[in-house]
PDB file of C-alpha atoms in Angstrom:
ATOM      1  CA  MET A 842     -11.747 -39.576  -3.171  1.00  0.00           C
ATOM      2  CA  ASN A 843     -10.294 -37.873  -6.557  1.00  0.00           C
ATOM      3  CA  ILE A 844     -13.028 -35.523  -7.547  1.00  0.00           C
ATOM      4  CA  LYS A 845     -12.161 -32.720 -10.049  1.00  0.00           C
ATOM      5  CA  TYR A 846     -13.636 -29.050 -10.538  1.00  0.00           C
ATOM      6  CA  ARG A 847     -14.608 -30.152 -14.070  1.00  0.00           C
ATOM      7  CA  GLN A 848     -16.476 -33.110 -13.372  1.00  0.00           C
ATOM      8  CA  LEU A 849     -18.731 -30.990 -10.726  1.00  0.00           C
ATOM      9  CA  GLN A 850     -18.769 -28.451 -13.367  1.00  0.00           C
ATOM     10  CA  ALA A 851     -20.500 -31.137 -15.475  1.00  0.00           C
ATOM     11  CA  PHE A 852     -22.358 -32.025 -13.233  1.00  0.00           C
ATOM     12  CA  THR A 853     -24.066 -28.601 -12.068  1.00  0.00           C
ATOM     13  CA  LEU A 854     -24.575 -27.755 -15.806  1.00  0.00           C
ATOM     14  CA  ALA A 855     -26.529 -31.059 -16.289  1.00  0.00           C
ATOM     15  CA  ALA A 856     -28.656 -30.395 -13.403  1.00  0.00           C
ATOM     16  CA  LYS A 857     -29.736 -27.055 -14.592  1.00  0.00           C
ATOM     17  CA  LEU A 858     -30.267 -27.808 -17.969  1.00  0.00           C
ATOM     18  CA  GLY A 859     -31.880 -31.373 -17.974  1.00  0.00           C
ATOM     19  CA  SER A 860     -29.760 -32.631 -20.545  1.00  0.00           C
ATOM     20  CA  PHE A 861     -26.382 -34.044 -21.179  1.00  0.00           C
ATOM     21  CA  ALA A 862     -26.437 -32.914 -24.881  1.00  0.00           C
ATOM     22  CA  LYS A 863     -27.289 -29.275 -24.069  1.00  0.00           C
ATOM     23  CA  ALA A 864     -24.471 -29.098 -21.226  1.00  0.00           C
ATOM     24  CA  ALA A 865     -21.743 -30.464 -23.451  1.00  0.00           C
ATOM     25  CA  GLU A 866     -22.332 -28.248 -26.277  1.00  0.00           C
ATOM     26  CA  GLU A 867     -22.321 -25.546 -23.589  1.00  0.00           C
ATOM     27  CA  LEU A 868     -18.785 -26.696 -22.459  1.00  0.00           C
ATOM     28  CA  CYS A 869     -18.047 -27.348 -26.030  1.00  0.00           C
ATOM     29  CA  ILE A 870     -16.996 -30.939 -25.453  1.00  0.00           C
ATOM     30  CA  THR A 871     -18.408 -34.031 -27.159  1.00  0.00           C
ATOM     31  CA  GLN A 872     -21.471 -35.989 -25.446  1.00  0.00           C
ATOM     32  CA  PRO A 873     -19.330 -38.770 -24.804  1.00  0.00           C
ATOM     33  CA  SER A 874     -16.723 -37.040 -23.291  1.00  0.00           C
ATOM     34  CA  PHE A 875     -19.224 -35.324 -21.196  1.00  0.00           C
ATOM     35  CA  SER A 876     -20.898 -38.717 -20.155  1.00  0.00           C
ATOM     36  CA  VAL A 877     -17.190 -39.940 -18.953  1.00  0.00           C
ATOM     37  CA  GLN A 878     -16.791 -37.144 -16.949  1.00  0.00           C
ATOM     38  CA  ILE A 879     -20.416 -37.808 -15.188  1.00  0.00           C
ATOM     39  CA  ARG A 880     -19.787 -41.394 -14.884  1.00  0.00           C
ATOM     40  CA  GLU A 881     -16.031 -40.832 -13.118  1.00  0.00           C
ATOM     41  CA  LEU A 882     -17.996 -38.347 -10.724  1.00  0.00           C
ATOM     42  CA  GLU A 883     -20.600 -41.121 -10.068  1.00  0.00           C
ATOM     43  CA  HIS A 884     -17.498 -43.804  -9.354  1.00  0.00           C
ATOM     44  CA  ASP A 885     -15.974 -41.412  -7.113  1.00  0.00           C
ATOM     45  CA  LEU A 886     -18.718 -41.050  -4.824  1.00  0.00           C
ATOM     46  CA  GLY A 887     -19.922 -44.365  -5.285  1.00  0.00           C
ATOM     47  CA  LEU A 888     -23.597 -42.819  -5.565  1.00  0.00           C
ATOM     48  CA  GLN A 889     -25.796 -42.579  -8.556  1.00  0.00           C
ATOM     49  CA  LEU A 890     -26.278 -38.993  -9.310  1.00  0.00           C
ATOM     50  CA  PHE A 891     -28.642 -38.941 -12.779  1.00  0.00           C
ATOM     51  CA  GLU A 892     -31.778 -41.024 -14.041  1.00  0.00           C
ATOM     52  CA  ARG A 893     -31.067 -40.597 -17.795  1.00  0.00           C
ATOM     53  CA  THR A 894     -33.149 -41.375 -20.827  1.00  0.00           C
ATOM     54  CA  THR A 895     -31.747 -40.752 -24.788  1.00  0.00           C
ATOM     55  CA  ARG A 896     -32.975 -37.309 -23.991  1.00  0.00           C
ATOM     56  CA  SER A 897     -32.730 -36.238 -20.546  1.00  0.00           C
ATOM     57  CA  CYS A 898     -31.590 -36.942 -17.370  1.00  0.00           C
ATOM     58  CA  ARG A 899     -33.050 -36.106 -13.910  1.00  0.00           C
ATOM     59  CA  LEU A 900     -31.631 -36.042 -10.608  1.00  0.00           C
ATOM     60  CA  THR A 901     -31.865 -38.760  -8.147  1.00  0.00           C
ATOM     61  CA  PRO A 902     -32.691 -38.264  -4.712  1.00  0.00           C
ATOM     62  CA  ALA A 903     -28.708 -38.511  -3.640  1.00  0.00           C
ATOM     63  CA  GLY A 904     -27.819 -36.372  -6.831  1.00  0.00           C
ATOM     64  CA  THR A 905     -30.707 -33.683  -5.274  1.00  0.00           C
ATOM     65  CA  THR A 906     -28.788 -33.616  -2.116  1.00  0.00           C
ATOM     66  CA  PHE A 907     -25.316 -33.534  -3.528  1.00  0.00           C
ATOM     67  CA  HIS A 908     -26.701 -30.661  -5.836  1.00  0.00           C
ATOM     68  CA  ARG A 909     -27.779 -28.609  -3.083  1.00  0.00           C
ATOM     69  CA  GLU A 910     -24.664 -29.216  -1.287  1.00  0.00           C
ATOM     70  CA  ILE A 911     -22.490 -28.505  -4.029  1.00  0.00           C
ATOM     71  CA  ALA A 912     -23.513 -25.605  -5.915  1.00  0.00           C
ATOM     72  CA  PRO A 913     -23.213 -22.741  -3.337  1.00  0.00           C
ATOM     73  CA  ILE A 914     -19.649 -24.449  -2.576  1.00  0.00           C
ATOM     74  CA  LEU A 915     -19.058 -23.761  -6.382  1.00  0.00           C
ATOM     75  CA  HIS A 916     -20.281 -20.515  -6.681  1.00  0.00           C
ATOM     76  CA  ASP A 917     -17.596 -19.505  -3.591  1.00  0.00           C
ATOM     77  CA  LEU A 918     -15.145 -21.240  -5.587  1.00  0.00           C
ATOM     78  CA  ARG A 919     -15.628 -19.019  -8.795  1.00  0.00           C
ATOM     79  CA  GLN A 920     -16.101 -16.030  -6.366  1.00  0.00           C
ATOM     80  CA  ALA A 921     -12.705 -16.761  -4.934  1.00  0.00           C
ATOM     81  CA  TYR A 922     -11.110 -17.415  -8.388  1.00  0.00           C
ATOM     82  CA  GLY A 923     -12.434 -14.129  -9.834  1.00  0.00           C
ATOM     83  CA  ARG A 924     -11.389 -12.183  -6.553  1.00  0.00           C
ATOM     84  CA  ALA A 925      -7.892 -13.504  -6.725  1.00  0.00           C
ATOM     85  CA  ILE A 926      -7.375 -12.476 -10.142  1.00  0.00           C
ATOM     86  CA  ASP A 927      -8.545  -9.205  -9.347  1.00  0.00           C
ATOM     87  CA  VAL A 928      -5.676  -9.022  -6.887  1.00  0.00           C
ATOM     88  CA  GLY A 929      -3.144 -10.545  -8.649  1.00  0.00           C
ATOM     89  CA  ALA A 930      -3.757  -8.219 -11.746  1.00  0.00           C
ATOM     90  CA  GLY A 931      -3.810  -5.252  -9.429  1.00  0.00           C
ATOM     91  CA  ARG A 932      -7.357  -4.352  -9.779  1.00  0.00           C
ATOM     92  CA  SER A 933      -8.480  -5.099  -6.237  1.00  0.00           C
ATOM     93  CA  GLY A 934      -6.824  -6.171  -2.700  1.00  0.00           C
ATOM     94  CA  GLN A 935      -5.158  -3.456  -0.505  1.00  0.00           C
ATOM     95  CA  LEU A 936      -1.744  -1.705  -0.320  1.00  0.00           C
ATOM     96  CA  LEU A 937      -0.483  -1.948   3.485  1.00  0.00           C
ATOM     97  CA  LEU A 938       2.193   1.133   3.659  1.00  0.00           C
ATOM     98  CA  SER A 939       4.247   2.612   6.599  1.00  0.00           C
ATOM     99  CA  ALA A 940       5.788   6.028   6.085  1.00  0.00           C
ATOM    100  CA  LEU A 941       7.207   9.038   8.167  1.00  0.00           C
ATOM    101  CA  PRO A 942       4.690  11.138   9.293  1.00  0.00           C
ATOM    102  CA  SER A 943       6.678  14.370   6.911  1.00  0.00           C
ATOM    103  CA  LEU A 944       5.805  12.341   4.233  1.00  0.00           C
ATOM    104  CA  SER A 945       2.574  11.595   4.571  1.00  0.00           C
ATOM    105  CA  PHE A 946       1.459  15.332   5.500  1.00  0.00           C
ATOM    106  CA  GLY A 947       3.134  16.237   1.762  1.00  0.00           C
ATOM    107  CA  LEU A 948       4.390  13.629  -0.903  1.00  0.00           C
ATOM    108  CA  LEU A 949       2.275  11.192   0.164  1.00  0.00           C
ATOM    109  CA  THR A 950      -1.079  12.983   0.471  1.00  0.00           C
ATOM    110  CA  GLU A 951      -0.932  13.301  -3.541  1.00  0.00           C
ATOM    111  CA  VAL A 952       0.191  10.272  -4.535  1.00  0.00           C
ATOM    112  CA  LEU A 953      -2.430   8.263  -2.840  1.00  0.00           C
ATOM    113  CA  GLY A 954      -5.199  10.422  -4.193  1.00  0.00           C
ATOM    114  CA  ARG A 955      -3.720   9.631  -7.323  1.00  0.00           C
ATOM    115  CA  PHE A 956      -3.076   6.031  -6.749  1.00  0.00           C
ATOM    116  CA  ASN A 957      -6.928   6.048  -5.523  1.00  0.00           C
ATOM    117  CA  GLN A 958      -7.947   7.361  -8.258  1.00  0.00           C
ATOM    118  CA  ASP A 959      -6.265   4.655 -10.634  1.00  0.00           C
ATOM    119  CA  TYR A 960      -7.529   1.744  -8.312  1.00  0.00           C
ATOM    120  CA  PRO A 961     -10.761   2.499  -6.746  1.00  0.00           C
ATOM    121  CA  ASN A 962     -11.320  -1.487  -5.654  1.00  0.00           C
ATOM    122  CA  VAL A 963      -7.617  -1.630  -3.647  1.00  0.00           C
ATOM    123  CA  ARG A 964      -8.123  -0.681   0.064  1.00  0.00           C
ATOM    124  CA  ILE A 965      -5.347   1.855   1.542  1.00  0.00           C
ATOM    125  CA  ARG A 966      -3.829   1.133   4.923  1.00  0.00           C
ATOM    126  CA  MET A 967      -0.754   3.565   5.955  1.00  0.00           C
ATOM    127  CA  ARG A 968       0.911   4.056   9.123  1.00  0.00           C
ATOM    128  CA  GLU A 969       2.698   7.629  10.138  1.00  0.00           C
ATOM    129  CA  GLU A 970       5.485   6.186  11.505  1.00  0.00           C
ATOM    130  CA  LEU A 971       9.251   7.490  12.874  1.00  0.00           C
ATOM    131  CA  ASN A 972      11.771   5.721  10.750  1.00  0.00           C
ATOM    132  CA  VAL A 973      12.612   3.319  13.057  1.00  0.00           C
ATOM    133  CA  ALA A 974       9.518   1.773  13.564  1.00  0.00           C
ATOM    134  CA  VAL A 975       8.896   2.178   9.465  1.00  0.00           C
ATOM    135  CA  ILE A 976      11.553  -0.333   9.427  1.00  0.00           C
ATOM    136  CA  GLU A 977      10.872  -2.757  11.926  1.00  0.00           C
ATOM    137  CA  SER A 978       7.092  -2.782  10.232  1.00  0.00           C
ATOM    138  CA  VAL A 979       8.610  -3.712   7.108  1.00  0.00           C
ATOM    139  CA  LYS A 980      10.735  -6.304   8.712  1.00  0.00           C
ATOM    140  CA  ARG A 981       8.285  -8.300  10.373  1.00  0.00           C
ATOM    141  CA  GLY A 982       5.855  -8.252   7.315  1.00  0.00           C
ATOM    142  CA  GLU A 983       3.208  -6.032   9.080  1.00  0.00           C
ATOM    143  CA  VAL A 984       3.436  -3.807   5.579  1.00  0.00           C
ATOM    144  CA  GLU A 985       4.547  -4.306   2.276  1.00  0.00           C
ATOM    145  CA  LEU A 986       6.216  -1.282   1.676  1.00  0.00           C
ATOM    146  CA  GLY A 987       8.048   1.571   3.911  1.00  0.00           C
ATOM    147  CA  VAL A 988       8.896   5.309   2.791  1.00  0.00           C
ATOM    148  CA  GLY A 989      11.646   6.259   4.650  1.00  0.00           C
ATOM    149  CA  SER A 990      15.206   7.738   5.326  1.00  0.00           C
ATOM    150  CA  GLU A 991      17.953   5.384   3.714  1.00  0.00           C
ATOM    151  CA  LEU A 992      18.855   2.215   5.722  1.00  0.00           C
ATOM    152  CA  ASN A 993      22.517   1.164   7.395  1.00  0.00           C
ATOM    153  CA  GLY A 994      22.778  -2.172   5.225  1.00  0.00           C
ATOM    154  CA  ASP A 995      20.212  -4.038   6.874  1.00  0.00           C
ATOM    155  CA  PRO A 996      20.566  -7.295   5.099  1.00  0.00           C
ATOM    156  CA  GLU A 997      16.775  -8.064   5.048  1.00  0.00           C
ATOM    157  CA  LEU A 998      15.626  -5.248   3.060  1.00  0.00           C
ATOM    158  CA  GLY A 999      16.272  -3.468  -0.041  1.00  0.00           C
ATOM    159  CA  PHE A1000      16.205   0.398  -0.710  1.00  0.00           C
ATOM    160  CA  MET A1001      15.102   1.926  -3.653  1.00  0.00           C
ATOM    161  CA  GLN A1002      16.023   5.539  -3.514  1.00  0.00           C
ATOM    162  CA  LEU A1003      13.511   8.503  -4.740  1.00  0.00           C
ATOM    163  CA  PHE A1004      14.885  11.941  -3.704  1.00  0.00           C
ATOM    164  CA  HIS A1005      17.085  14.114  -1.250  1.00  0.00           C
ATOM    165  CA  ASP A1006      15.560  15.589   1.710  1.00  0.00           C
ATOM    166  CA  ASP A1007      17.030  18.909   3.067  1.00  0.00           C
ATOM    167  CA  LEU A1008      15.833  19.921   6.628  1.00  0.00           C
ATOM    168  CA  VAL A1009      14.935  23.647   6.236  1.00  0.00           C
ATOM    169  CA  VAL A1010      14.112  26.337   8.396  1.00  0.00           C
ATOM    170  CA  VAL A1011      10.364  28.065   8.544  1.00  0.00           C
ATOM    171  CA  ALA A1012      10.255  31.362   9.615  1.00  0.00           C
ATOM    172  CA  PRO A1013       8.109  34.287   8.605  1.00  0.00           C
ATOM    173  CA  MET A1014       8.744  36.319   5.316  1.00  0.00           C
ATOM    174  CA  ARG A1015      11.756  38.673   5.885  1.00  0.00           C
ATOM    175  CA  HIS A1016      12.383  37.233   9.509  1.00  0.00           C
ATOM    176  CA  ALA A1017      15.862  38.629  10.607  1.00  0.00           C
ATOM    177  CA  ILE A1018      17.306  35.007  10.528  1.00  0.00           C
ATOM    178  CA  PHE A1019      17.408  35.942   6.560  1.00  0.00           C
ATOM    179  CA  ALA A1020      18.713  38.454   6.819  1.00  0.00           C
ATOM    180  CA  GLU A1021      22.414  36.641   6.583  1.00  0.00           C
ATOM    181  CA  PRO A1022      23.420  33.368   5.345  1.00  0.00           C
ATOM    182  CA  LEU A1023      21.838  30.715   7.363  1.00  0.00           C
ATOM    183  CA  LYS A1024      23.835  29.362  10.014  1.00  0.00           C
ATOM    184  CA  TRP A1025      23.673  27.161  12.909  1.00  0.00           C
ATOM    185  CA  SER A1026      24.685  29.378  15.592  1.00  0.00           C
ATOM    186  CA  ARG A1027      22.062  31.637  14.403  1.00  0.00           C
ATOM    187  CA  VAL A1028      19.312  29.529  14.924  1.00  0.00           C
ATOM    188  CA  GLY A1029      19.295  29.717  18.523  1.00  0.00           C
ATOM    189  CA  ASP A1030      18.834  33.156  18.585  1.00  0.00           C
ATOM    190  CA  TYR A1031      14.977  32.843  17.940  1.00  0.00           C
ATOM    191  CA  PRO A1032      12.312  31.109  19.581  1.00  0.00           C
ATOM    192  CA  LEU A1033      12.531  27.564  18.070  1.00  0.00           C
ATOM    193  CA  ILE A1034       9.384  25.649  17.701  1.00  0.00           C
ATOM    194  CA  MET A1035      10.196  22.014  17.218  1.00  0.00           C
ATOM    195  CA  LEU A1036       8.238  18.282  17.013  1.00  0.00           C
ATOM    196  CA  THR A1037       8.700  16.341  19.461  1.00  0.00           C
ATOM    197  CA  MET A1038      11.615  13.349  20.610  1.00  0.00           C
ATOM    198  CA  GLY A1039      11.880  10.895  17.703  1.00  0.00           C
ATOM    199  CA  SER A1040      11.720  13.042  14.367  1.00  0.00           C
ATOM    200  CA  ALA A1041      14.712  13.547  12.010  1.00  0.00           C
ATOM    201  CA  ASP A1042      14.813  17.301  13.138  1.00  0.00           C
ATOM    202  CA  ARG A1043      15.352  16.402  16.639  1.00  0.00           C
ATOM    203  CA  ALA A1044      17.828  13.837  16.168  1.00  0.00           C
ATOM    204  CA  ILE A1045      19.956  16.714  14.376  1.00  0.00           C
ATOM    205  CA  LEU A1046      19.625  19.035  17.066  1.00  0.00           C
ATOM    206  CA  ALA A1047      21.722  16.102  19.437  1.00  0.00           C
ATOM    207  CA  ASN A1048      24.935  17.220  17.588  1.00  0.00           C
ATOM    208  CA  ARG A1049      24.036  20.845  17.885  1.00  0.00           C
ATOM    209  CA  PRO A1050      24.889  22.150  21.576  1.00  0.00           C
ATOM    210  CA  GLY A1051      23.223  24.927  22.842  1.00  0.00           C
ATOM    211  CA  ILE A1052      20.330  25.014  20.599  1.00  0.00           C
ATOM    212  CA  THR A1053      16.873  24.016  22.244  1.00  0.00           C
ATOM    213  CA  PRO A1054      13.545  24.017  21.614  1.00  0.00           C
ATOM    214  CA  THR A1055      11.596  26.568  23.253  1.00  0.00           C
ATOM    215  CA  ILE A1056       8.178  25.152  22.246  1.00  0.00           C
ATOM    216  CA  GLU A1057       7.343  21.261  21.368  1.00  0.00           C
ATOM    217  CA  VAL A1058       4.419  20.267  19.617  1.00  0.00           C
ATOM    218  CA  ALA A1059       3.278  16.783  18.098  1.00  0.00           C
ATOM    219  CA  TYR A1060       2.241  17.684  14.601  1.00  0.00           C
ATOM    220  CA  MET A1061       3.777  19.800  11.727  1.00  0.00           C
ATOM    221  CA  GLY A1062       0.709  21.630  11.384  1.00  0.00           C
ATOM    222  CA  THR A1063       0.563  23.126  14.715  1.00  0.00           C
ATOM    223  CA  ALA A1064       4.395  24.591  14.231  1.00  0.00           C
ATOM    224  CA  VAL A1065       3.743  26.004  10.930  1.00  0.00           C
ATOM    225  CA  SER A1066       0.758  27.689  12.685  1.00  0.00           C
ATOM    226  CA  MET A1067       2.671  28.932  15.437  1.00  0.00           C
ATOM    227  CA  VAL A1068       5.394  30.552  13.029  1.00  0.00           C
ATOM    228  CA  ARG A1069       2.655  31.625  11.382  1.00  0.00           C
ATOM    229  CA  ASN A1070       1.358  33.507  14.612  1.00  0.00           C
ATOM    230  CA  GLY A1071       4.906  34.892  15.025  1.00  0.00           C
ATOM    231  CA  MET A1072       6.083  32.466  18.197  1.00  0.00           C
ATOM    232  CA  GLY A1073       9.098  31.537  16.713  1.00  0.00           C
ATOM    233  CA  ILE A1074      10.848  29.508  13.668  1.00  0.00           C
ATOM    234  CA  THR A1075      10.514  25.864  13.351  1.00  0.00           C
ATOM    235  CA  ILE A1076      12.762  23.108  11.340  1.00  0.00           C
ATOM    236  CA  LEU A1077      11.006  20.920   9.035  1.00  0.00           C
ATOM    237  CA  PRO A1078      11.996  18.323   6.136  1.00  0.00           C
ATOM    238  CA  SER A1079      11.718  20.208   2.983  1.00  0.00           C
ATOM    239  CA  SER A1080       9.419  17.142   1.599  1.00  0.00           C
ATOM    240  CA  ALA A1081       6.554  18.172   4.159  1.00  0.00           C
ATOM    241  CA  LEU A1082       6.261  21.977   2.478  1.00  0.00           C
ATOM    242  CA  LYS A1083       4.314  20.296  -0.196  1.00  0.00           C
ATOM    243  CA  GLY A1084       1.044  20.051   2.279  1.00  0.00           C
ATOM    244  CA  VAL A1085       2.157  23.218   4.017  1.00  0.00           C
ATOM    245  CA  ASP A1086       0.322  26.492   3.288  1.00  0.00           C
ATOM    246  CA  MET A1087       3.490  28.904   2.920  1.00  0.00           C
ATOM    247  CA  GLU A1088       1.798  32.270   2.598  1.00  0.00           C
ATOM    248  CA  GLY A1089       3.456  34.808   4.284  1.00  0.00           C
ATOM    249  CA  LEU A1090       6.286  32.285   5.011  1.00  0.00           C
ATOM    250  CA  GLN A1091       9.868  31.601   3.841  1.00  0.00           C
ATOM    251  CA  ALA A1092      11.887  28.113   3.795  1.00  0.00           C
ATOM    252  CA  GLN A1093      15.935  28.010   3.690  1.00  0.00           C
ATOM    253  CA  ALA A1094      17.912  24.963   3.718  1.00  0.00           C
ATOM    254  CA  LEU A1095      20.262  24.257   6.800  1.00  0.00           C
ATOM    255  CA  PRO A1096      23.791  23.901   6.244  1.00  0.00           C
ATOM    256  CA  GLY A1097      25.664  20.927   6.806  1.00  0.00           C
ATOM    257  CA  LYS A1098      25.976  17.092   5.443  1.00  0.00           C
ATOM    258  CA  ASP A1099      23.889  15.754   8.300  1.00  0.00           C
ATOM    259  CA  CYS A1100      21.113  18.077   7.410  1.00  0.00           C
ATOM    260  CA  ARG A1101      20.315  15.777   4.523  1.00  0.00           C
ATOM    261  CA  ARG A1102      18.841  12.389   4.568  1.00  0.00           C
ATOM    262  CA  THR A1103      17.772  10.347   1.236  1.00  0.00           C
ATOM    263  CA  ILE A1104      14.422   8.920   0.930  1.00  0.00           C
ATOM    264  CA  GLY A1105      13.338   5.872  -0.805  1.00  0.00           C
ATOM    265  CA  VAL A1106      10.890   2.752  -0.713  1.00  0.00           C
ATOM    266  CA  LEU A1107      12.002  -0.338   1.873  1.00  0.00           C
ATOM    267  CA  TYR A1108      11.041  -3.503   1.131  1.00  0.00           C
ATOM    268  CA  ARG A1109      11.675  -7.222   2.030  1.00  0.00           C
ATOM    269  CA  LYS A1110      14.223  -8.537  -0.440  1.00  0.00           C
ATOM    270  CA  ARG A1111      12.876 -12.343  -0.156  1.00  0.00           C
ATOM    271  CA  ALA A1112       8.653 -11.265  -0.570  1.00  0.00           C
ATOM    272  CA  PRO A1113       8.313 -10.447  -4.371  1.00  0.00           C
ATOM    273  CA  LEU A1114       6.117  -7.362  -4.506  1.00  0.00           C
ATOM    274  CA  SER A1115       2.482  -7.424  -5.516  1.00  0.00           C
ATOM    275  CA  THR A1116       1.097  -6.291  -8.265  1.00  0.00           C
ATOM    276  CA  ILE A1117      -0.666  -3.341  -6.560  1.00  0.00           C
ATOM    277  CA  ALA A1118       2.520  -2.597  -4.508  1.00  0.00           C
ATOM    278  CA  HIS A1119       4.548  -2.452  -7.840  1.00  0.00           C
ATOM    279  CA  ALA A1120       1.844   0.181  -9.260  1.00  0.00           C
ATOM    280  CA  PHE A1121       2.239   2.119  -5.911  1.00  0.00           C
ATOM    281  CA  VAL A1122       6.013   2.303  -6.464  1.00  0.00           C
ATOM    282  CA  ARG A1123       5.788   3.564 -10.056  1.00  0.00           C
ATOM    283  CA  LEU A1124       3.134   6.247  -9.297  1.00  0.00           C
ATOM    284  CA  LEU A1125       5.639   7.263  -6.330  1.00  0.00           C
ATOM    285  CA  LYS A1126       8.734   7.477  -8.122  1.00  0.00           C
ATOM    286  CA  LYS A1127       6.994   9.466 -10.975  1.00  0.00           C
ATOM    287  CA  ASN A1128       6.168  12.118  -8.329  1.00  0.00           C
ATOM    288  CA  ALA A1129       9.338  11.905  -6.525  1.00  0.00           C
ATOM    289  CA  ALA A1130      10.798  12.957  -9.832  1.00  0.00           C
ATOM    290  CA  THR A1131       9.067  16.147  -9.293  1.00  0.00           C
ATOM    291  CA  VAL A1132      10.528  16.635  -5.508  1.00  0.00           C
ATOM    292  CA  SER A1133      13.854  16.248  -6.812  1.00  0.00           C
ATOM    293  CA  ALA A1134      13.317  18.859  -9.156  1.00  0.00           C
ATOM    294  CA  ASP A1135      12.088  21.487  -7.019  1.00  0.00           C
TER     295      ASP A1135
END
């Protein structure tokens, strides 16, 4: 059996209009060509589908049964084709993304808001993960894109640089720690509120003996709220400050090359990006330029 879509299209149209001539006209082909398609379909099926007269056609009992079964299948096929075209053009589909919590808290919230306005029919699924988990999610193909720190030469993944992200001390305005040039040795002089183990700022502390957190919390918003209430100081990535109410607070970058990380988009080299992913990356790059400028 070698049934073609154009044969089924001709069959259902003739059944609807009751005329080969009208169906051929609607398909913009000659009536002889239309008749050939119907004959080929009947030959492939081994069935007579129509009773024909010079002016009209009528389904046979076998044709009626075949039409009842095939019509919804053709409808679903057209729907599937239309949805595939929309996804290919970026008009619908889904964006699967993994990102550092510090970025989702600030930069990505703004970018995703704009993306949702431009692509309202695209579903967004975002994971908030530490950088190691972001990398693994991309490598396993669980997400199409990751937004995180620069790789250390992983051959499977590509990296598109967005901006440099400094770790900063956040403290109340005119806090004593800002009275002199900021040094790591002075950070340990004050109660330190830090995120739990696994975050980028905690990794930095591993190389700074003598500096230990006084309070550990899971969320940046909690750390900032505690700072605002005079419970101590905290260390955050500068990119996260886009999502923080800094009224009454001050931030200053920590010294040291290890206090700066390069943020970018991670992707699988062997998997071409979808139209949706390309659109998101373009918008992300545009907004990341403002972070670099700041």
